Short mmCIF file of C-alpha atoms in Angstrom, two decimals:
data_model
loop_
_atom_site.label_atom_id
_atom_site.label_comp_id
_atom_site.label_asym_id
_atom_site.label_seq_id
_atom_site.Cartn_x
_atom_site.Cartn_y
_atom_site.Cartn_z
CA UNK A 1 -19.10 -14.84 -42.90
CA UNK A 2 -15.92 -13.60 -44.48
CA UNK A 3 -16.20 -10.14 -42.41
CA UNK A 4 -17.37 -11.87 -39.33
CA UNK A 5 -14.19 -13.58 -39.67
CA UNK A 6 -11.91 -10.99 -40.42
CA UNK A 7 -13.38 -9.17 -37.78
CA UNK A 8 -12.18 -12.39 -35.07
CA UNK A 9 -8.70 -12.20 -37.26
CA UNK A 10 -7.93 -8.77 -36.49
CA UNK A 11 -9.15 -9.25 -32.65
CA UNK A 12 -6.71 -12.49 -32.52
CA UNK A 13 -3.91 -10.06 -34.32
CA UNK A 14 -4.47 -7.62 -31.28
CA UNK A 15 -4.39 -10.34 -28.69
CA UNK A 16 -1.28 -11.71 -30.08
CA UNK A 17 0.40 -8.19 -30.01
CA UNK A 18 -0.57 -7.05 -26.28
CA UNK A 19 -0.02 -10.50 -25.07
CA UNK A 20 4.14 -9.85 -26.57
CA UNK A 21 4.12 -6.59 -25.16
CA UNK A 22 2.75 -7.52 -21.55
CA UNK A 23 5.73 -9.83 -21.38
CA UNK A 24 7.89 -7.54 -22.91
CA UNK A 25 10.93 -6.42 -19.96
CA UNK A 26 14.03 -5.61 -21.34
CA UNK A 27 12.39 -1.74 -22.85
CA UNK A 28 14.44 -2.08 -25.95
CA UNK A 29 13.93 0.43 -27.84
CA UNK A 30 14.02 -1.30 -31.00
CA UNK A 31 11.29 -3.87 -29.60
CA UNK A 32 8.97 -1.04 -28.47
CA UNK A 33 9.04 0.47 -32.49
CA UNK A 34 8.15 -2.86 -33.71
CA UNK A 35 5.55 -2.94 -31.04
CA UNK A 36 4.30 0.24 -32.34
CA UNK A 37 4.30 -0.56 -35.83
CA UNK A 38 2.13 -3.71 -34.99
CA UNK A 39 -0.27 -1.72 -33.75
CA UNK A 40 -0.64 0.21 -36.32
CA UNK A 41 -1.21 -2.33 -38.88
CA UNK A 42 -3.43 -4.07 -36.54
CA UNK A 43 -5.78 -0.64 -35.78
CA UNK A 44 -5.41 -0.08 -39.99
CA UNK A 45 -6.45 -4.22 -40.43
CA UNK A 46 -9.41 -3.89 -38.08
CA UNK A 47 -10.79 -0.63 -38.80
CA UNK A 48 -10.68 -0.90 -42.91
CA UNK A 49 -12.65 -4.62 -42.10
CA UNK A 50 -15.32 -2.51 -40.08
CA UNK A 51 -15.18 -0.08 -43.06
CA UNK A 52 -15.54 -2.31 -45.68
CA UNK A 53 -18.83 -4.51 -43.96
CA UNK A 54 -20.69 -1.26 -43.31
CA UNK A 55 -19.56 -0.46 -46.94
CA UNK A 56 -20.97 -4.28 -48.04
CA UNK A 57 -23.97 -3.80 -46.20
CA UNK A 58 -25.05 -0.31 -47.84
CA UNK A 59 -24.51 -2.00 -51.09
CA UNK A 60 -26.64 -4.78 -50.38
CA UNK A 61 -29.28 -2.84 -49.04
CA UNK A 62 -29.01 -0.76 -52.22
CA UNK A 63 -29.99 3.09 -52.86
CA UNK A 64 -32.05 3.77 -49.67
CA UNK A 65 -31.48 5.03 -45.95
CA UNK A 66 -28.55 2.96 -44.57
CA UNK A 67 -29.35 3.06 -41.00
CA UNK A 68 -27.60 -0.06 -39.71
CA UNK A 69 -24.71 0.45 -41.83
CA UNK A 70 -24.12 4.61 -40.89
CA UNK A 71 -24.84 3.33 -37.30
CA UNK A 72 -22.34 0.58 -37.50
CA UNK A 73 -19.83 3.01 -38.71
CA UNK A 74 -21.22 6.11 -35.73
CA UNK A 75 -20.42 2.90 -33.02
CA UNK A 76 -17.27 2.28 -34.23
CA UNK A 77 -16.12 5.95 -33.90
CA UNK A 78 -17.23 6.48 -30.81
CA UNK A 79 -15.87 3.31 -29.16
CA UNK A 80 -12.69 3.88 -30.92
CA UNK A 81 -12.89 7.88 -28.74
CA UNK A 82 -13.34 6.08 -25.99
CA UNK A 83 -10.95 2.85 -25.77
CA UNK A 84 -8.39 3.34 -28.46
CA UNK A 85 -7.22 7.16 -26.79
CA UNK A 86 -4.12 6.00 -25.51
CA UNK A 87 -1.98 6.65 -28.70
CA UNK A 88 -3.31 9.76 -30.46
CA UNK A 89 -2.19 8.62 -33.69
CA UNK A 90 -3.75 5.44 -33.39
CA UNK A 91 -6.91 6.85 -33.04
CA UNK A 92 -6.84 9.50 -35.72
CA UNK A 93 -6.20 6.52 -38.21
CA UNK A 94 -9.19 4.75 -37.05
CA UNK A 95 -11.20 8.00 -37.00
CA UNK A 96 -10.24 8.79 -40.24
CA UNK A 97 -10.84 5.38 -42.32
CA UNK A 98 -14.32 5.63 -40.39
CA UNK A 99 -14.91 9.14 -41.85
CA UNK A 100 -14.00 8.15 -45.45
CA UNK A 101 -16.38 5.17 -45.44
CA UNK A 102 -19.35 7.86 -43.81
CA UNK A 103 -18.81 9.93 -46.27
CA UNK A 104 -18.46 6.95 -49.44
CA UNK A 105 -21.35 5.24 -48.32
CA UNK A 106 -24.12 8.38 -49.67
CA UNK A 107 -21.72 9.61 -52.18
CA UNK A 108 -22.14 6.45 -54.09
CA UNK A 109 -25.79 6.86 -53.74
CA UNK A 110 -25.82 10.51 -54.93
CA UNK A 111 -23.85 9.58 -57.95
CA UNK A 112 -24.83 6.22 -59.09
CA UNK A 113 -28.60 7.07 -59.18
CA UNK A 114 -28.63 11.18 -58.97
CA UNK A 115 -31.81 11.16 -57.22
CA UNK A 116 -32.73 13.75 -54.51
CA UNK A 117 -31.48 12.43 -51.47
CA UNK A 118 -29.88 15.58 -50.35
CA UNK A 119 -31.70 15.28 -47.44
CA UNK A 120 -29.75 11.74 -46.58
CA UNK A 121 -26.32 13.33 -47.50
CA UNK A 122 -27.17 16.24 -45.27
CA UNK A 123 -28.37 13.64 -42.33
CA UNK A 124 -24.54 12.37 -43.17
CA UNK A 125 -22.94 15.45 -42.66
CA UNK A 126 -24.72 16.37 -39.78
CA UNK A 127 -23.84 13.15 -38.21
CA UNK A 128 -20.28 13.82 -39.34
CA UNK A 129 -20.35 17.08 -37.59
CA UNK A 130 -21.41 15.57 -34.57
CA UNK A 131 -18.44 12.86 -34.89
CA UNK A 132 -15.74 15.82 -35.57
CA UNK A 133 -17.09 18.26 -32.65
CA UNK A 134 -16.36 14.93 -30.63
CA UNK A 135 -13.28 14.16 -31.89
CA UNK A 136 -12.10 17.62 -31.02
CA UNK A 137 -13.77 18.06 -27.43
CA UNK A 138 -11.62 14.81 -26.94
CA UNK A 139 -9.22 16.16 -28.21
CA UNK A 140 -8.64 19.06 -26.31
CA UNK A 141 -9.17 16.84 -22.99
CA UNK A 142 -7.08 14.76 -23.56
CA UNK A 143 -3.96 17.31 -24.37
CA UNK A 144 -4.95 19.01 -20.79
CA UNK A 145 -5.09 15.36 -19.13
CA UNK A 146 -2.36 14.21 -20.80
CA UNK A 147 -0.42 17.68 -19.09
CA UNK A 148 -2.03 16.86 -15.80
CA UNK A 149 -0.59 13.61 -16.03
CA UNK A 150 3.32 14.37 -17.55
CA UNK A 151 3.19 16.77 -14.22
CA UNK A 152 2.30 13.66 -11.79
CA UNK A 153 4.62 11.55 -13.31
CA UNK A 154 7.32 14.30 -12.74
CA UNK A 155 5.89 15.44 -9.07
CA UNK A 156 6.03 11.64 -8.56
CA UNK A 157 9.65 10.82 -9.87
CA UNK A 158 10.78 13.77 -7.39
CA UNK A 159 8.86 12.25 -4.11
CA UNK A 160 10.31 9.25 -5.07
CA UNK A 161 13.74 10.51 -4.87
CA UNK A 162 13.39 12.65 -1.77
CA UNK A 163 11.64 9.16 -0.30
CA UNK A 164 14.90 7.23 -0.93
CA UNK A 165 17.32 10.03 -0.65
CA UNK A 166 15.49 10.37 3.17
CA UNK A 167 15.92 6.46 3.86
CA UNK A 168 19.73 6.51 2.80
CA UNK A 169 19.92 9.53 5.37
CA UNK A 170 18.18 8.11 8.18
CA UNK A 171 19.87 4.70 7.62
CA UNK A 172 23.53 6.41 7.75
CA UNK A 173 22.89 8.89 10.35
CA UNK A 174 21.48 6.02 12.46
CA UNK A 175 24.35 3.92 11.93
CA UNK A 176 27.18 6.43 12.32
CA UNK A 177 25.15 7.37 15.35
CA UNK A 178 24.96 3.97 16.83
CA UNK A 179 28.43 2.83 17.56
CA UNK A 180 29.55 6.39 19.49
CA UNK A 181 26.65 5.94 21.04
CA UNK A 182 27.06 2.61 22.03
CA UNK A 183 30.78 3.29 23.38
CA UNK A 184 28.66 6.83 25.68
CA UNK A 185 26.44 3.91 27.17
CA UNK A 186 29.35 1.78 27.92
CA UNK A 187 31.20 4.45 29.79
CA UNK A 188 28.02 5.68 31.75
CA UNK A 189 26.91 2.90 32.91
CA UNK A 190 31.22 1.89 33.64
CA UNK A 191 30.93 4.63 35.95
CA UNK A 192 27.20 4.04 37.29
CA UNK A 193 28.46 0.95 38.24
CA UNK A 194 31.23 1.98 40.25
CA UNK A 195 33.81 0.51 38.95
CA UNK A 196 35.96 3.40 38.61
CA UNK A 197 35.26 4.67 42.08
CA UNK A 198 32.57 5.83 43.81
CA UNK A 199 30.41 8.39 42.28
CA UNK A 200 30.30 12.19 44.27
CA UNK A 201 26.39 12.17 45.70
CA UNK A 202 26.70 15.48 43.74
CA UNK A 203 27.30 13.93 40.11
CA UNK A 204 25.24 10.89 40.55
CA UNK A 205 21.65 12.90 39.68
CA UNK A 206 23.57 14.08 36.31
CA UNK A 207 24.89 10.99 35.80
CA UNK A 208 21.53 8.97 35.77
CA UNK A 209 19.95 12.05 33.63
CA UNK A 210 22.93 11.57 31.40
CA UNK A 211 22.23 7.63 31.19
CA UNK A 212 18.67 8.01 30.52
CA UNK A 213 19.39 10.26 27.87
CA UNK A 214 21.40 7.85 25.91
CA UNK A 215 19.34 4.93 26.86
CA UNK A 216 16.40 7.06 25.10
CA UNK A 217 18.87 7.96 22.29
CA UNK A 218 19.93 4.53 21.02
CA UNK A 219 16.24 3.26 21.38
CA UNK A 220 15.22 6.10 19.21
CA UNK A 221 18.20 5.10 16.75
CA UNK A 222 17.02 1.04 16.96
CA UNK A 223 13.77 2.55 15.95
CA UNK A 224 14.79 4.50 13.08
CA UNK A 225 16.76 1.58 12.20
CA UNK A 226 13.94 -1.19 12.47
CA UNK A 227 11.81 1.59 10.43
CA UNK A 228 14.24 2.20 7.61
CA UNK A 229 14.27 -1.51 7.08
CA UNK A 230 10.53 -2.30 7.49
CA UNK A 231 10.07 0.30 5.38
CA UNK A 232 12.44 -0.68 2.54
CA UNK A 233 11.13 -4.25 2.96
CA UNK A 234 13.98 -5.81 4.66
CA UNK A 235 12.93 -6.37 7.76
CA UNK A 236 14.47 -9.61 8.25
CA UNK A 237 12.95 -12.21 10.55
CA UNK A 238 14.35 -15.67 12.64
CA UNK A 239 11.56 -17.70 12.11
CA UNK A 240 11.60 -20.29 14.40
CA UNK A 241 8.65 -22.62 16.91
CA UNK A 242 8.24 -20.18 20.10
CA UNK A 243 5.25 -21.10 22.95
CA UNK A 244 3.47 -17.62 22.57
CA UNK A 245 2.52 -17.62 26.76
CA UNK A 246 5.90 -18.18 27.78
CA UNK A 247 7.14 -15.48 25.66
CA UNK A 248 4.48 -12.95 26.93
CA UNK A 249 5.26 -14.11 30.74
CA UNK A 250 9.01 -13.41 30.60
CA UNK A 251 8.07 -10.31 28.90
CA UNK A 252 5.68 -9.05 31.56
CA UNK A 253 8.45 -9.53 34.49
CA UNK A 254 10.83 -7.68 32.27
CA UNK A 255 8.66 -5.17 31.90
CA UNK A 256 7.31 -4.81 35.71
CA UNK A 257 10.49 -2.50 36.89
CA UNK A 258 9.17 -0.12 33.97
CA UNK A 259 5.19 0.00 34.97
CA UNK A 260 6.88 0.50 38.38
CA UNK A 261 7.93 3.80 38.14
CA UNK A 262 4.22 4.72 36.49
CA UNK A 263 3.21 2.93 39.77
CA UNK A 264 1.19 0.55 37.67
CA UNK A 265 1.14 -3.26 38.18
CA UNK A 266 0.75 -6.06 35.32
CA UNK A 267 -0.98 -8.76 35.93
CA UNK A 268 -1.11 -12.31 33.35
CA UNK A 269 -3.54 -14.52 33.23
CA UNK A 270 -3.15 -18.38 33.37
CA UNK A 271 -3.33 -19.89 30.21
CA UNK A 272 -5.16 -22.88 30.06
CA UNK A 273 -2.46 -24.48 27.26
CA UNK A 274 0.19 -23.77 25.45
CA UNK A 275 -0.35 -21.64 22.48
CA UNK A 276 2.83 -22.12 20.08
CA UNK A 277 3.59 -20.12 16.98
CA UNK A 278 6.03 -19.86 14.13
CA UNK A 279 7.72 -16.54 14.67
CA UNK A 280 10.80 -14.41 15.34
CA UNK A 281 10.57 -14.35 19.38
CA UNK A 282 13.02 -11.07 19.25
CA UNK A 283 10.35 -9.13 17.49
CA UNK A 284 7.17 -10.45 18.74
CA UNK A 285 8.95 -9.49 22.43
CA UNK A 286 9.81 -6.12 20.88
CA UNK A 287 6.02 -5.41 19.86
CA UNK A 288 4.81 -6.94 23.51
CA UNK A 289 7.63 -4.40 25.18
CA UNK A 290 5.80 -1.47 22.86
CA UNK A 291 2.42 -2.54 23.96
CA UNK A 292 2.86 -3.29 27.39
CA UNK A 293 5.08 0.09 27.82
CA UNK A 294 1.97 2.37 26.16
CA UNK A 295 -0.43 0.56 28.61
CA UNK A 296 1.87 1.54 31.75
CA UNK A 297 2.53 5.14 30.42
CA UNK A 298 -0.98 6.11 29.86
CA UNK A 299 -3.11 4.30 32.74
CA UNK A 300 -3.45 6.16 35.83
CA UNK A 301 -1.69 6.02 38.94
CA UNK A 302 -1.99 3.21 41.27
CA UNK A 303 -3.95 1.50 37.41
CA UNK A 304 -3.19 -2.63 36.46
CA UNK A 305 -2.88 -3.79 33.17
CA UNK A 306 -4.09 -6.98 31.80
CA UNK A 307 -2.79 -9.71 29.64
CA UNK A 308 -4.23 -12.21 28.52
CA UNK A 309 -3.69 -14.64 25.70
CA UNK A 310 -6.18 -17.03 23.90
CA UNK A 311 -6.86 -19.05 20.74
CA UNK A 312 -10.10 -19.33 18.29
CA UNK A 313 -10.17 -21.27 15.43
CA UNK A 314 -6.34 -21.29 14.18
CA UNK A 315 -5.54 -17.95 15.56
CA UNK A 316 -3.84 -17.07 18.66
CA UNK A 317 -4.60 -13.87 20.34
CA UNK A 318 -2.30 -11.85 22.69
CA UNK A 319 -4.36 -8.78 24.53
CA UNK A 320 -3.01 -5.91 26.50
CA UNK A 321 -6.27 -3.92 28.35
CA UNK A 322 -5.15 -1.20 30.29
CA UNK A 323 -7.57 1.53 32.40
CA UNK A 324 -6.42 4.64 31.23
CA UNK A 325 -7.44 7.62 29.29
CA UNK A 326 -8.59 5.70 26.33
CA UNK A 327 -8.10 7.00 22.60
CA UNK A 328 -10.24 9.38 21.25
CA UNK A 329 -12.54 8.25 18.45
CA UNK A 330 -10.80 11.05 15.74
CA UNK A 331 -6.97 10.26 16.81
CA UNK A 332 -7.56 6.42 16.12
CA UNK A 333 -6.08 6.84 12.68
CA UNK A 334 -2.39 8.49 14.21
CA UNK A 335 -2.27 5.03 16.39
CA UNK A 336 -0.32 3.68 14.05
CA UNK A 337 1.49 6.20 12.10
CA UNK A 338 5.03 7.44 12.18
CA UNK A 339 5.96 10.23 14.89
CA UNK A 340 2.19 9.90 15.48
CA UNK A 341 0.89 11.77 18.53
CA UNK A 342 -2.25 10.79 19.63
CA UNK A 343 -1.86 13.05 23.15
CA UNK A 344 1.15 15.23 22.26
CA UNK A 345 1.75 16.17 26.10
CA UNK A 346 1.05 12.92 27.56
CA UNK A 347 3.56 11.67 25.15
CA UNK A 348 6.20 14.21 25.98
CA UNK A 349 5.45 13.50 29.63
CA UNK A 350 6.44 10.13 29.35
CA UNK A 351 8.93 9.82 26.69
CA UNK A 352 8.59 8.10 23.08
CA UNK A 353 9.60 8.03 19.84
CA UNK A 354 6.16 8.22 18.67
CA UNK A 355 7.52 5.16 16.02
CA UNK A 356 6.80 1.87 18.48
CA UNK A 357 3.48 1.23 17.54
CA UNK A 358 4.40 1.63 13.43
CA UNK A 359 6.98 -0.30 13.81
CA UNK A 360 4.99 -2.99 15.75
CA UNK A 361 2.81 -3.20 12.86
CA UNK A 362 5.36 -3.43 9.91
CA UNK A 363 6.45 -6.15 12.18
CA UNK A 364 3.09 -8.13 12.90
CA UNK A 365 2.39 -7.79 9.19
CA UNK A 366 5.71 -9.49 8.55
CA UNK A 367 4.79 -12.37 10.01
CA UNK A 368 1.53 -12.43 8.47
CA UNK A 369 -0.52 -11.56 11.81
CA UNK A 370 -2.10 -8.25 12.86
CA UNK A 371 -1.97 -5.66 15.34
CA UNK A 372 -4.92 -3.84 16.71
CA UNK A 373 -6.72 -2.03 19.42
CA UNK A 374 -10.39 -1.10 20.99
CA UNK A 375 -10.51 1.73 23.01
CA UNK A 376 -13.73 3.50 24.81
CA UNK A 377 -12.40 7.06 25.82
CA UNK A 378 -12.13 7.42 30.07
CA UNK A 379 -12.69 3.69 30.00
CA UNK A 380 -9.49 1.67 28.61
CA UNK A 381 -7.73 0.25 25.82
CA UNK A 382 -6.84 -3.00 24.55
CA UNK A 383 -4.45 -3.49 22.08
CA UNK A 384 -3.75 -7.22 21.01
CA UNK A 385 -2.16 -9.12 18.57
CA UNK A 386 -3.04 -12.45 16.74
CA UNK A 387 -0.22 -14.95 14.67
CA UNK A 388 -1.26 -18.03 13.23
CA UNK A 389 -1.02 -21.28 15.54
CA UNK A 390 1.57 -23.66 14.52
CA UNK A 391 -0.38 -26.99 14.20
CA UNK A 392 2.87 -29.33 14.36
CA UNK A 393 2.99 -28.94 17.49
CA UNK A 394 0.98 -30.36 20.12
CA UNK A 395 0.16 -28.10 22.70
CA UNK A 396 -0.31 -29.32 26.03
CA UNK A 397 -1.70 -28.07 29.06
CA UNK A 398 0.10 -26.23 31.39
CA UNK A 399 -0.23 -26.46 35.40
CA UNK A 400 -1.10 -23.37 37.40
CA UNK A 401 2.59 -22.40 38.36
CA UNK A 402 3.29 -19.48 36.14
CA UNK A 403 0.23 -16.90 37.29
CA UNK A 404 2.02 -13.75 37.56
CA UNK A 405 0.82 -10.89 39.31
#
């Protein structure tokens, strides 16, 4: 009984000593040697208790084969290999009170009785052997891990500052870009307009190349903007109560002048209800602007696209089917990645930043929704998004006057 309960002492010593140094934050240095030395004397406490029962138990059993003691002592070495490897030192200690007490335990046979139990002592030192050859394979394995690992931690440290080093570029670049930009836009679309005087039929092609240009410019600054911050995690959102349909239907006639020129027409569905959410409506009608573009860009001429917007359970769903190509089963993974190119010369053909559909999903995942697609290749896609249903309000139902088509 008094081992058993040294043994629980030195296990509550332990528990006591990780517990202070899982809650341990400042990294004082002075804190982390004290830590250390606890440690120590807890490994020293614990292991010279094991010792000492196997030690007990031999004597008890008196001068004979000391299985359960010898195998007591051959557990304890090997679990100390395996869990205690984290501090080297540590673990020699252990190893080391657990080889005196192997050795001890047929010594004191040998010489109290001098009988001829050489055979035991050499079973000892055979078992020994085994223990050192262990001891040093782990050794060795864990100098060459512990290398492996110092060169991670350094490969790491240096991704980590080319990651941030690239995110304080992009965010300054885009921001010293935006505002000259923003004054270009002004003064093309000051002349566009006519303000100034009538355009020369000559100039007016390079001056509509010249505003698309910049129009496709600052959206590809916005994006690297909205990325820079989804990215760093401050993405920030207006929550506030939005009707979901209403949002998609001004959306869609926003959008129409854009499928136009794709000649592709989008038609919504009635809802039955209203479908109301808690969300940001400028970013849920940026994601519905990125979905509803892709569907125009890549169905085919003369093609419709779909919306259509539902509720099961307490989520709301928002779908987007379009007609066109489809997405190959092995480019489903680039959907959603950065400067991702699932068809690199449809995507040049019809412009992108190749960052909408990221971005989309930093943003759905900000407000705790999703964004996702099904796609049969030649047949269609269908890309929809689902937000939680705001239960505070009532929704009611809603006459057929806003069918779009």
């Amino acid at each position: 009984m008094f081992f058993y309960a040294m043994v629980w002492l030195g296990e509550a010593f332990d528990g006591y000593v990780f517990n202070q140094i899982l809650r341990w934050r400042d990294r004082d240095w002075a804190k982390a040697r004290h830590f250390v030395l606890m440690i120590y004397i807890g490994t020293l406490f614990s292991a010279t208790v094991i010792a000492s029962f196997s030690i007990s138990l031999a004597a008890q059993q008196g001068h004979t084969m000391h299985f359960w003691a010898l195998f007591m002592l051959f557990s304890a070495a090997v679990f100390a290999a395996i869990n205690n490897h984290q501090i080297l030192s540590v673990v020699v200690l252990r190893l080391s009170i657990y080889v005196v007490a192997l050795l001890f335990i047929p010594i004191r046979d040998l010489v109290a009785t001098n009988p001829p139990l050489w055979l035991q002592f050499f079973t000892v030192l055979f078992v020994l052997s085994f223990i050192i050859e262990c001891s040093r394979s782990f050794l060795v394995g864990y100098v060459k891990n512990l290398r492996y690992i110092n060169a991670l931690v350094a490969e790491h440290e240096k991704t980590k500052a080319a990651y941030h080093a690239k995110q304080e570029f992009l965010a300054t670049v885009s921001h010293e870009l935006r505002t000259p930009l923003t004054a270009i836009k002004g003064s093309l679309q000051l002349i566009n307009s006519g303000a100034l005087g009538a355009v020369p039929p000559k100039m007016q092609h390079l001056f509509n190349m010249a505003t698309g240009n910049s129009e496709s410019l600052a959206n590809l600054v916005d994006d690297l903007l909205d990325l820079q911050r989804a990215e760093t995690g401050k993405l920030e959102l207006h929550l506030e109560q939005i009707e979901l349909g209403a949002v998609a239907a001004a959306t869609v006639d926003r959008t129409r002048p854009y499928a136009a020129r794709f000649d592709v027409t989008l038609h919504m569905e009635q809802p039955r209800r209203e479908y109301w959410v808690k969300a940001d409506r400028h970013r849920i009608e940026q994601v519905l602007v990125n979905m509803l573009s892709n569907a125009a860009k890549f169905s085919e001429t003369g093609g419709r696209v779909e919306i259509s917007i539902g509720a099961h359970d307490d989520q709301i769903s928002l779908a987007v089917k379009d007609y066109g190509v489809g997405i190959p089963k092995d480019a489903s993974d680039k959907v959603f990645e950065q400067f991702s190119q699932v068809n690199s010369s449809d995507i040049r053909r019809h412009g992108g930043t190749g960052l909408g559909m990221n971005i989309s999903r930093h943003i759905m995942q900000a407000h705790g929704g999703e964004i996702d697609f099904e796609s049969a290749e030649g047949v269609g896609t269908t890309f929809y998004v689902t937000l939680k249903e705001d239960k505070t309000v009532r929704p009611q139902p809603i006459p057929d006057m806003r069918k779009s088509a």
